[in-house]
Tab-separated table of C-alpha atoms and ligand atoms in Angstrom:
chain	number	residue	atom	x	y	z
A	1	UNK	CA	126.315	112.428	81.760
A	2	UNK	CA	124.262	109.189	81.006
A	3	UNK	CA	120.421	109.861	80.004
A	4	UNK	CA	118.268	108.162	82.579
A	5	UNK	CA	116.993	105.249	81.765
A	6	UNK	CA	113.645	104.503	79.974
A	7	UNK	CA	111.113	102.019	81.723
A	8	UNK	CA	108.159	100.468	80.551
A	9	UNK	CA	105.891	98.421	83.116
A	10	UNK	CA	104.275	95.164	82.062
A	11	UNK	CA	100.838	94.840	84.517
A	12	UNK	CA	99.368	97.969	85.903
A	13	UNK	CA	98.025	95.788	88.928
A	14	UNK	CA	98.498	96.029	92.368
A	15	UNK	CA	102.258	95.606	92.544
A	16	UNK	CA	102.705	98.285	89.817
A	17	UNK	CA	101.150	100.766	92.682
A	18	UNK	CA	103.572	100.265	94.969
A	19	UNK	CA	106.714	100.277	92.672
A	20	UNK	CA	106.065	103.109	90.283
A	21	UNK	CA	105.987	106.319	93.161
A	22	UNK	CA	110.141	104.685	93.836
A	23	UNK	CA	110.911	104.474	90.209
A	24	UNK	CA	109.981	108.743	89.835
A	25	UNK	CA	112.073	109.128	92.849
A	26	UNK	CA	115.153	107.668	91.303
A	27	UNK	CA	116.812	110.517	89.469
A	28	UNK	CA	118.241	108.150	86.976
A	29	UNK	CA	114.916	106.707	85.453
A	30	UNK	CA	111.915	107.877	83.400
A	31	UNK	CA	108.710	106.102	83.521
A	32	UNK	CA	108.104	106.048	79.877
A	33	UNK	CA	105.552	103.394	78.623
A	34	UNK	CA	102.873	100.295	79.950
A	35	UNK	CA	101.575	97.541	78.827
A	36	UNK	CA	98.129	96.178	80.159
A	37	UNK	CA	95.152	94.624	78.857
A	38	UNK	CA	92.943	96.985	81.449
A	39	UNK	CA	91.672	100.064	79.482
A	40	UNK	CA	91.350	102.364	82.637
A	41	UNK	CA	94.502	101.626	83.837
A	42	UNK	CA	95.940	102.578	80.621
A	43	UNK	CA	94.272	105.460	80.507
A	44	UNK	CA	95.187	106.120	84.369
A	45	UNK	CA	98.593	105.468	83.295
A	46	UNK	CA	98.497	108.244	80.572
A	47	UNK	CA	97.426	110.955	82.301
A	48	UNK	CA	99.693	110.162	85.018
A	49	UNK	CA	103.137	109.634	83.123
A	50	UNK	CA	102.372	110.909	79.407
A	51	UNK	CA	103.316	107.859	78.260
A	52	UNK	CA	102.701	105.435	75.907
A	53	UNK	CA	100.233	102.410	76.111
A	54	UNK	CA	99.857	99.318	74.585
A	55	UNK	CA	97.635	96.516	75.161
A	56	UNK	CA	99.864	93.607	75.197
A	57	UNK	CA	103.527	93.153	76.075
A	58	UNK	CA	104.856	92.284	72.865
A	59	UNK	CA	103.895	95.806	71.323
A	60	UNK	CA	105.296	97.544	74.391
A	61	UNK	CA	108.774	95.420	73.911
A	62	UNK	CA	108.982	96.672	70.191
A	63	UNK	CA	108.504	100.067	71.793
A	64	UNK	CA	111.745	101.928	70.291
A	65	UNK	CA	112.619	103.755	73.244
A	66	UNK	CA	112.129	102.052	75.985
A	67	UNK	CA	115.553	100.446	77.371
A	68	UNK	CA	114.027	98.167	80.407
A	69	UNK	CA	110.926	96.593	81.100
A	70	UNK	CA	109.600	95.755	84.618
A	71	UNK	CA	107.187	92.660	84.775
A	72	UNK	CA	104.795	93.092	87.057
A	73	UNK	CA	102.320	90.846	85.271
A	74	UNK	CA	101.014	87.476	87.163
A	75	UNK	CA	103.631	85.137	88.155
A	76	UNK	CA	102.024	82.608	85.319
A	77	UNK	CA	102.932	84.597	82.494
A	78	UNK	CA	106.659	85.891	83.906
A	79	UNK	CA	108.884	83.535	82.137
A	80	UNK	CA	106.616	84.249	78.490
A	81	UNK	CA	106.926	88.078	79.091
A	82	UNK	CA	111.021	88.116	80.771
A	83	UNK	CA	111.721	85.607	76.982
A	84	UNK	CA	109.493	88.258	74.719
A	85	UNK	CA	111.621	91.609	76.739
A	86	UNK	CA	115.572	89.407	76.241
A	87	UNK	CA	114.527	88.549	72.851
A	88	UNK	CA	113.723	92.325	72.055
A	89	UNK	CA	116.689	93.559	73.639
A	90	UNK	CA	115.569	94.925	76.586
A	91	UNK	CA	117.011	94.676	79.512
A	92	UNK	CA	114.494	92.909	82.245
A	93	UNK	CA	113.315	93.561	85.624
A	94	UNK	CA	111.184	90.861	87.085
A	95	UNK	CA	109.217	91.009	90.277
A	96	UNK	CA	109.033	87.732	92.827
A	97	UNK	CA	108.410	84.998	92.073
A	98	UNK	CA	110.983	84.566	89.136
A	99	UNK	CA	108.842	82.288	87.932
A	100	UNK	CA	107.050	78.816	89.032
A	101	UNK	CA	109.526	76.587	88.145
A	102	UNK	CA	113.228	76.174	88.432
A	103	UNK	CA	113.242	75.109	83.986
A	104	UNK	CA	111.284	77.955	83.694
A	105	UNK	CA	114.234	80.512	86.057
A	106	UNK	CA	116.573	78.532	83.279
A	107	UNK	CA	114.653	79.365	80.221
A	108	UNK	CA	114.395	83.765	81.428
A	109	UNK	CA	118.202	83.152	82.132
A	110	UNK	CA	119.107	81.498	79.381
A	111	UNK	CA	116.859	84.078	77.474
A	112	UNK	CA	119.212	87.000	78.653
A	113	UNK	CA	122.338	85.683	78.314
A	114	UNK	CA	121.582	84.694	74.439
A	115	UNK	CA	120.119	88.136	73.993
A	116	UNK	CA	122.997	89.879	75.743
A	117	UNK	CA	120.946	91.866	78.527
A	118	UNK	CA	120.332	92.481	82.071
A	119	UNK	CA	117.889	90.394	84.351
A	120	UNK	CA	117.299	91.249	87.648
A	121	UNK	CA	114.706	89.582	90.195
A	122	UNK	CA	113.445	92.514	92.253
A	123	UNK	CA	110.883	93.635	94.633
A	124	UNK	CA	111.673	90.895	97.786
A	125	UNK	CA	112.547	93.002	101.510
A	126	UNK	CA	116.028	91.581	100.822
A	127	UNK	CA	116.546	94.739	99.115
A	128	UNK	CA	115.511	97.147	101.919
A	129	UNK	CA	117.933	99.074	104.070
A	130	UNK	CA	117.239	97.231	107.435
A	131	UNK	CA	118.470	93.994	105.921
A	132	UNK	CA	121.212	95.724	104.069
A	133	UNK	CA	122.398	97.153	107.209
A	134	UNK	CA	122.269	93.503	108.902
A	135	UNK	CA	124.470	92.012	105.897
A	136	UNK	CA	126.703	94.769	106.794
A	137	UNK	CA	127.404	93.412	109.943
A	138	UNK	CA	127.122	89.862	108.837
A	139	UNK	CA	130.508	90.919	106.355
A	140	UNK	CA	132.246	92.798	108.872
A	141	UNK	CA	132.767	90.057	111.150
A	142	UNK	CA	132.408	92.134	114.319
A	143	UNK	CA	130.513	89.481	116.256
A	144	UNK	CA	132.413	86.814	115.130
A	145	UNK	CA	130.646	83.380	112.647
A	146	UNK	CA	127.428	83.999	111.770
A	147	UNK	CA	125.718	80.698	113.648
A	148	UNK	CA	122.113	80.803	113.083
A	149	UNK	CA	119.085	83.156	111.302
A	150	UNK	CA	115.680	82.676	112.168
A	151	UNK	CA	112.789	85.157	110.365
A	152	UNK	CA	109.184	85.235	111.302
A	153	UNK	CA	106.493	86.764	109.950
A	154	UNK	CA	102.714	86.774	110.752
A	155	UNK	CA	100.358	88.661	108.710
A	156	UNK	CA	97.236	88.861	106.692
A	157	UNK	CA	98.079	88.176	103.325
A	158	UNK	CA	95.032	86.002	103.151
A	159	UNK	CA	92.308	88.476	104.029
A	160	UNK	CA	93.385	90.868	101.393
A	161	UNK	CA	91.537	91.057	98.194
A	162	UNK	CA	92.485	87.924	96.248
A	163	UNK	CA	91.659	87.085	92.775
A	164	UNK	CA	91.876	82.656	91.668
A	165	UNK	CA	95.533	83.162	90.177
A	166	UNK	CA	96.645	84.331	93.410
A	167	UNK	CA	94.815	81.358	95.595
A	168	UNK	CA	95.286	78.685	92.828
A	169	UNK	CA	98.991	76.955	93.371
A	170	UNK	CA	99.190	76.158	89.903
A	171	UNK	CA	99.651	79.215	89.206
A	172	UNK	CA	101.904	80.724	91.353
A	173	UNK	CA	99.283	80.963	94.102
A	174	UNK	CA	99.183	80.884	98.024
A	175	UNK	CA	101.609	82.314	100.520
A	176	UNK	CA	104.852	80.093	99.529
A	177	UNK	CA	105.019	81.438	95.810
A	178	UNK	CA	103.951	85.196	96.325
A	179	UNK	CA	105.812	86.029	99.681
A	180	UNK	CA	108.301	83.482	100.941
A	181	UNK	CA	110.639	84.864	98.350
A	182	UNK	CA	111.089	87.700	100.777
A	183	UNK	CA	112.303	85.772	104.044
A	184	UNK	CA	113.946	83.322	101.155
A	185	UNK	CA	116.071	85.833	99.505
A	186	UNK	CA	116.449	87.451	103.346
A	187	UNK	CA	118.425	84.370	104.663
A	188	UNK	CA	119.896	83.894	101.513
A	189	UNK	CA	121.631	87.081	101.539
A	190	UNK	CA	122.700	87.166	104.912
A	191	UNK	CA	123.384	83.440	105.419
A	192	UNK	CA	125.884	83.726	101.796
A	193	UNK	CA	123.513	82.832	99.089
A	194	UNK	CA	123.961	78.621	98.900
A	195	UNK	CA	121.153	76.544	100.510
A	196	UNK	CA	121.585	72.887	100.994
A	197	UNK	CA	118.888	72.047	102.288
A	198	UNK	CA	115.312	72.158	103.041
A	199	UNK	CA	113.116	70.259	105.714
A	200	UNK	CA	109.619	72.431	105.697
A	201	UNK	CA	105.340	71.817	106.397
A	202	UNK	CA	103.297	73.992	104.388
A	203	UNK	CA	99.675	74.661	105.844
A	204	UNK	CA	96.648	75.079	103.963
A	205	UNK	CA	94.379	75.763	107.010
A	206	UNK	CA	91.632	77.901	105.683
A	207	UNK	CA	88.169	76.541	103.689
A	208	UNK	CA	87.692	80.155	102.161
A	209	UNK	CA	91.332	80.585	100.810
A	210	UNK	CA	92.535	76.942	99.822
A	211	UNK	CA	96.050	77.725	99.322
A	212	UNK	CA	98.990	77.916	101.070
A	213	UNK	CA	98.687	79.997	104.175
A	214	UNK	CA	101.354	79.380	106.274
A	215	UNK	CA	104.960	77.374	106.283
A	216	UNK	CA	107.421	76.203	108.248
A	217	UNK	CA	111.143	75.575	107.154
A	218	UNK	CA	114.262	74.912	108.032
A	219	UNK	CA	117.095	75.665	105.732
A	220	UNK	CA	120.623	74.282	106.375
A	221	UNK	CA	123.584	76.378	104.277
A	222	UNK	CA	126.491	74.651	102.663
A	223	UNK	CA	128.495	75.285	105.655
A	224	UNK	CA	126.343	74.240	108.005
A	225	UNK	CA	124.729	77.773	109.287
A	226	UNK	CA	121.044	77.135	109.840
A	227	UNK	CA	118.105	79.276	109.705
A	228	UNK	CA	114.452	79.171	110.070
A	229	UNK	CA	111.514	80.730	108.257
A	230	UNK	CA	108.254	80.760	109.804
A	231	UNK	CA	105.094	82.376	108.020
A	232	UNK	CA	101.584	82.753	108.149
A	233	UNK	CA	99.050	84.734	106.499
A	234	UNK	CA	95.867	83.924	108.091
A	235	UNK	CA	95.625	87.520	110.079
A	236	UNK	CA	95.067	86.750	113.703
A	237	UNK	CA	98.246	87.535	115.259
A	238	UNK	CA	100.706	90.349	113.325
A	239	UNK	CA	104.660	90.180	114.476
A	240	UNK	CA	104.372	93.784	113.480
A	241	UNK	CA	102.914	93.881	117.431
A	242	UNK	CA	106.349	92.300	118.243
A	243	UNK	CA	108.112	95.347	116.335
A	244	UNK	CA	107.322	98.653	117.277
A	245	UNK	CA	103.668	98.520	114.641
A	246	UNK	CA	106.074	98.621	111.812
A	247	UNK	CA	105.583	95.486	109.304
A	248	UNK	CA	103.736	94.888	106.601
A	249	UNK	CA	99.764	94.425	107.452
A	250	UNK	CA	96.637	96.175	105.548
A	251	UNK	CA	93.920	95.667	107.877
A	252	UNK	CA	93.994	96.838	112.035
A	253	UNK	CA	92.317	94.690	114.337
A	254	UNK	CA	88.526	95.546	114.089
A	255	UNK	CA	89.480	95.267	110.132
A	256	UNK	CA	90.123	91.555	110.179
A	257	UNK	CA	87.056	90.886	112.052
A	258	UNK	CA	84.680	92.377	109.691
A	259	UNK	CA	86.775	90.811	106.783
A	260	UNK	CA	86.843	87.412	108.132
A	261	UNK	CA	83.468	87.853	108.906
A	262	UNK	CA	82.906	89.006	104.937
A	263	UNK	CA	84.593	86.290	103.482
A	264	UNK	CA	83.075	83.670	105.243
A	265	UNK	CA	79.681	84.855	104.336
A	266	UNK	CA	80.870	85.159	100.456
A	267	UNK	CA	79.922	88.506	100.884
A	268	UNK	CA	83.308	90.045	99.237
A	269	UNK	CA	83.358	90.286	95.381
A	270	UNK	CA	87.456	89.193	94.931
A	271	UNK	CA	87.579	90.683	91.494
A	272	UNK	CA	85.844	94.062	92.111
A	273	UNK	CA	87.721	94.218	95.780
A	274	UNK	CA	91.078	93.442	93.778
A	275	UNK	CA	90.488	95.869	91.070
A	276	UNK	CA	89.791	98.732	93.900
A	277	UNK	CA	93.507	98.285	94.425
A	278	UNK	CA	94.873	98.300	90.982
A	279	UNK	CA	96.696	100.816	89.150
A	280	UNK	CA	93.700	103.126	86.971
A	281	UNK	CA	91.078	102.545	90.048
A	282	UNK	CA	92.174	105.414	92.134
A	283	UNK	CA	94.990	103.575	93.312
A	284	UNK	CA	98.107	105.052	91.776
A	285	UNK	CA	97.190	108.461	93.449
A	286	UNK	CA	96.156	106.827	96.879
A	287	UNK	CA	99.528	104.771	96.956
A	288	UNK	CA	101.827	107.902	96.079
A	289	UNK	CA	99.451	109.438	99.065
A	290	UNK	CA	100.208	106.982	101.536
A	291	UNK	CA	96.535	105.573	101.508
A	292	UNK	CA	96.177	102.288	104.325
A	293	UNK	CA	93.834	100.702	101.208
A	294	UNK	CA	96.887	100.289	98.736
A	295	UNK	CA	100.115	100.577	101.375
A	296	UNK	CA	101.272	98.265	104.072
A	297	UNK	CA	100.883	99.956	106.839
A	298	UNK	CA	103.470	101.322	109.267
A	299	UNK	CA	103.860	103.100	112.431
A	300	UNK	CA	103.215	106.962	111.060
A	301	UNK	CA	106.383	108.362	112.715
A	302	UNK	CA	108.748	105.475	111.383
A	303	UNK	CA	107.350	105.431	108.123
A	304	UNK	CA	110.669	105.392	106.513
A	305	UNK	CA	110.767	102.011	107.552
A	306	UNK	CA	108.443	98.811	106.483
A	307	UNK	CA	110.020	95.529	107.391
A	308	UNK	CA	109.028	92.532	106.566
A	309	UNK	CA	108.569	90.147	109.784
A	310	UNK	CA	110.919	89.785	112.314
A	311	UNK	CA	114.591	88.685	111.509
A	312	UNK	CA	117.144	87.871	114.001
A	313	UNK	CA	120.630	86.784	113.158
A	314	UNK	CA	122.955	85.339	115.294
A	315	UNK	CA	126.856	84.512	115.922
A	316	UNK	CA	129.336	83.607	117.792
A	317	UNK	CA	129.111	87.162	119.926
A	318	UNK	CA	126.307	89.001	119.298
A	319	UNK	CA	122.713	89.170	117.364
A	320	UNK	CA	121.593	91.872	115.018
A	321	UNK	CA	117.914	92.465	114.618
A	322	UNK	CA	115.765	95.321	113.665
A	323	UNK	CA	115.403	98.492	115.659
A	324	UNK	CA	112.555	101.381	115.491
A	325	UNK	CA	115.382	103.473	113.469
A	326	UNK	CA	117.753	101.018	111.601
A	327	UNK	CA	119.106	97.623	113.861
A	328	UNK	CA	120.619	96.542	116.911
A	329	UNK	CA	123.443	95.003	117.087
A	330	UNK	CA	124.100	93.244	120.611
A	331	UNK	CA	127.662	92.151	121.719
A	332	UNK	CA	129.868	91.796	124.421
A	333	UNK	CA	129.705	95.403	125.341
A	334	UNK	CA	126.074	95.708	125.306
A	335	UNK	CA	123.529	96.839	122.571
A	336	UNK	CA	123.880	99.658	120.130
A	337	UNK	CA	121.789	101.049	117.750
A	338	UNK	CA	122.918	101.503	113.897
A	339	UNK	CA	120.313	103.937	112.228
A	340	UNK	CA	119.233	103.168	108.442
A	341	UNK	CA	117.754	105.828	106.346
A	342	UNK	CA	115.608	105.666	103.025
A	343	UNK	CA	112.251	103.450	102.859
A	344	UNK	CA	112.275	100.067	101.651
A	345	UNK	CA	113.023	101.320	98.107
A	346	UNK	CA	110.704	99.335	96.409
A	347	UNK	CA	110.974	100.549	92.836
A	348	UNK	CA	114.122	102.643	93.414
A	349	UNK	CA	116.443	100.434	94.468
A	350	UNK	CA	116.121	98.124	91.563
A	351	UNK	CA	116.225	100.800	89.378
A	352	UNK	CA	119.477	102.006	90.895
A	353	UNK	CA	120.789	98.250	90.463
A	354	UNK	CA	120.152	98.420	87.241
A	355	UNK	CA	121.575	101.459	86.634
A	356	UNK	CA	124.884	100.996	88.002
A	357	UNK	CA	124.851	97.726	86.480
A	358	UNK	CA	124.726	99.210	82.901
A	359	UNK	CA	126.704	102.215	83.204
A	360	UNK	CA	129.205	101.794	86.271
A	361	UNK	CA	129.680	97.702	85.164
A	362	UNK	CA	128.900	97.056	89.027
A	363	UNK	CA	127.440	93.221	89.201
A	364	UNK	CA	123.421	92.896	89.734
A	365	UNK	CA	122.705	91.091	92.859
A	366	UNK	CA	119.917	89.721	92.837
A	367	UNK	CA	119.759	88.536	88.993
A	368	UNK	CA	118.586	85.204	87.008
A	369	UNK	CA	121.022	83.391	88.806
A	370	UNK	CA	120.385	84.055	92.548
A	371	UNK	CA	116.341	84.276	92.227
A	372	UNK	CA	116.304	80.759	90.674
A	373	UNK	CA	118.193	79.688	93.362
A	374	UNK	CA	115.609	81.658	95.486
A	375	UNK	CA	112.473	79.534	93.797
A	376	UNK	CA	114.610	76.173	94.241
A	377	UNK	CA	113.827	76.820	98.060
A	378	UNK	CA	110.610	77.945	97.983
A	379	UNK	CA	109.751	74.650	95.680
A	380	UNK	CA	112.070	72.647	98.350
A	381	UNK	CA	109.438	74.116	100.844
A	382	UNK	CA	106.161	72.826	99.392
A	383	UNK	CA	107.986	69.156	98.174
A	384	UNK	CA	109.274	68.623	101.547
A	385	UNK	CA	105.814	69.377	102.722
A	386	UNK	CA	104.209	66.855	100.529
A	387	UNK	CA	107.237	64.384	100.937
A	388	UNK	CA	107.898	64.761	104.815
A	389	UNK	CA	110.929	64.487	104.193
A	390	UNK	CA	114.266	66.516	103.987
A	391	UNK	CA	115.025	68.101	100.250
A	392	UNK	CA	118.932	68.155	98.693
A	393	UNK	CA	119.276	71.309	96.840
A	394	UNK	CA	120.990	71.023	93.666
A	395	UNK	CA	121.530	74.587	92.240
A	396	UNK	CA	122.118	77.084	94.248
B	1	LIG	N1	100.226	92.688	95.209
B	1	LIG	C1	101.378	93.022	95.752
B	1	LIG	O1	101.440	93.648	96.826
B	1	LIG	C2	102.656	92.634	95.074
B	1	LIG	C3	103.817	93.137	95.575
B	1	LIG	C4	105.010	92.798	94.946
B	1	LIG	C5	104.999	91.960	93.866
B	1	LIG	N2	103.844	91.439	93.412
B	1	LIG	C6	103.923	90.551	92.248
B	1	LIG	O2	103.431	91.271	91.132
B	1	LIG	C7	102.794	90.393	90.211
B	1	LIG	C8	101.392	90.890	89.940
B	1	LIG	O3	100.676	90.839	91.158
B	1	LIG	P1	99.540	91.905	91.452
B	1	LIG	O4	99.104	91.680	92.839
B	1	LIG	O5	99.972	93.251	91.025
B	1	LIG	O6	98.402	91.370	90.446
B	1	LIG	P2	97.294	92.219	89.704
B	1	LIG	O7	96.309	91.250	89.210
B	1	LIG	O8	96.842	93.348	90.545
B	1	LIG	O9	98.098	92.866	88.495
B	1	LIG	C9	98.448	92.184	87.332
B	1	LIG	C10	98.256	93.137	86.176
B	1	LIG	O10	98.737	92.499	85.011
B	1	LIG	C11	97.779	92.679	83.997
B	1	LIG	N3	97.907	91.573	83.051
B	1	LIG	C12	97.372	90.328	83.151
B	1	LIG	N4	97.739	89.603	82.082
B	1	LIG	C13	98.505	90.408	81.307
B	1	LIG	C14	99.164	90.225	80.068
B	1	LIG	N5	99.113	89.045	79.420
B	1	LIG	N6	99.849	91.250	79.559
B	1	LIG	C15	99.923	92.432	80.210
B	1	LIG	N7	99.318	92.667	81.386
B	1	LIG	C16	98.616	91.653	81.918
B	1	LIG	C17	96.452	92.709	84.684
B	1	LIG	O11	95.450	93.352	83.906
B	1	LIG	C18	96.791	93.477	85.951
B	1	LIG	O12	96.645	94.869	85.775
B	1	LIG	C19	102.855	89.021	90.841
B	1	LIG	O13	103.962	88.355	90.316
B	1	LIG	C20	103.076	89.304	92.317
B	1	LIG	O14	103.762	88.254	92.988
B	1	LIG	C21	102.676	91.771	93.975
């Protein structure tokens, strides 16, 4: 029998939280080692896994026995730390966005393909079972052509705790870097990967947060399919009210208010609020707990579930969107429901993919290739914004 594998986690921030608890479900991993500049979460990190710590990357990719290495690090520093893991040997999983730039999706794939090893672009909702389960209809061909896909999501990305890297676009800041990759890679999957291309307004509507905050695109596939991806991150309305009260929100109602209210006064402290949420500041325990501070919320008897907006698909004879238990799929004979079990797998499901990837020689998904394909779009979305004008996509 193979040995499970051995992960070590680059950034013990916020995302860490929410993927380590689905890596120590996954029989076939072992959380083994971190890298962080953050003494307490190293510390947090030790007591929690046993594990080894080191204080930069590069010691943690000369780690011996450590055989993958998730980057959870800021989206500035992915393509440095996904070059450093491939050039050790390692086997890399990065977490959205790939990168900021197309060159730099080319350099981490490049990187891995010199160095022999995997690279897979994980943690988008394309992974989760509700969109699986839509894909699976989508390659049956029950309802005929797939004709059209249109995904909204409203939520408040932009009243959460955010530090300067995450509201500075040079970075990898504001709503189109950090979360369209999820309604991105969404379409992509169920629209057959190849973009061709994108018409899109990006919004940077508010004084305290100036960043992207919302989009609108329209993407047109290589055989003409269209689909539409609407977002916006300002917290007034949630589509989670549209879906049962599952989605992906932190604050309720009377929470927004008094957070608006806070950050319009300049009464929040970014960096301590952020930190609160981080692996090492109580956050690993409250995330494996279920805690509303650290988790997107969902509704308590469907927590299996945690989707990501609302996505409808539709073809020739029928739609498929999400249900309170898996999807609907509408046709000619009516509407039936097609249950989906197992949460989003955030953490698992990569490590699965990874997995089977090195030791059953199934392909990886979502690797190098697809994600920079992925970031190609979401930099189609801000350029057409600035350009008004429609983008040509040249490799998907
Ligand atoms: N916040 C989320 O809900 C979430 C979810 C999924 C993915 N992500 C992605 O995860 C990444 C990190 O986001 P975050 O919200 O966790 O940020 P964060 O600031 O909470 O975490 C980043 C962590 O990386 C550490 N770090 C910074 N520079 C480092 C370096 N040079 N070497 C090693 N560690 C370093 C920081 O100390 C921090 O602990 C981003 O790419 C983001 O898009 C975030």
């Amino acid at each position: 029998m193979q040995e499970p594998l051995r992960l070590g986690i680059a950034g013990l921030g916020v995302a860490a939280t929410l993927v380590l608890p689905g890596v120590e479900r996954y029989e076939n991993a072992r959380i083994v080692a971190a890298a962080d500049p953050r003494r307490n979460a190293l510390d947090a990190f030790r007591e929690k896994y046993g594990g080894r710590t080191y204080e930069n990357v590069e010691e943690l990719c000369a780690d011996p026995d450590v055989d993958v290495i998730w980057i959870a690090t800021p989206n500035q520093f992915h393509k440095r730390h996904a070059i450093m893991v491939a050039e050790h040997g390692k086997h890399v999983i990065c977490t959205k966005p790939m990168a900021l730039t197309v060159e730099e999706c080319e350099a981490m794939c490049a990187a891995a393909e010199r160095n022999g090893v995997k690279l897979l672009c994980g943690q988008t909702y394309s992974m989760s079972p509700d969109v699986t389960a839509m894909w699976d209809v989508v390659k049956s061909g029950e309802l005929g052509r797939l004709i059209a896909i249109n995904s909204w999501m409203y939520t408040d990305w932009l009243l959460k705790p955010r530090v300067a890297e995450e509201i500075d676009e040079s970075l990898g800041g504001g709503v189109v870097y950090r979360h369209a990759p999820h309604l991105v890679d969404t379409v992509r999957l169920l629209g057959g990967g190849k973009v061709r291309s994108v018409r899109a307004t990006v919004g940077r509507w508010m004084p305290e947060r100036p960043s992207p905050g919302n989009f609108s695109a329209y993407l047109e596939f290589d055989d003409g399919t269209p689909a539409t991806i609407v977002y916006n991150g300002y917290g007034y309305f949630d589509t989670s009210e549209l879906t049962w009260d599952i989605g992906n929100r932190m604050y309720s109602s009377e929470e927004r208010v008094a957070v608006r209210k806070a950050l319009r006064s300049g009464a929040i402290d970014h960096e301590v609020a952020k930190e609160g949420m981080r692996f090492g500041a109580g956050a690993q325990d409250a995330t494996s707990q279920g805690s509303a501070a650290a988790q997107p919320r969902s509704a308590g008897t469907r927590a299996h579930i945690n989707w990501f907006g609302l996505t409808v698909a539709s073809f020739e004879r029928g739609d498929v969107r999400q249900s309170p238990n898996g999807v609907y799929v509408y046709g000619d004979e009516g509407r039936r429901e097609v249950p989906v079990y197992g949460g989003r797998g955030n953490g698992t499901l990569e490590m699965k993919e990874m997995f089977e990837a090195l030791y059953e020689g199934k392909p990886i998904k979502h690797d190098g290739r697809w994600a920079l394909a992925t970031l190609e779009v979401c930099n189609a979305i801000v350029r057409s914004g600035d350009e008004r004008r429609e983008i040509m996509l040249t490799r998907q």
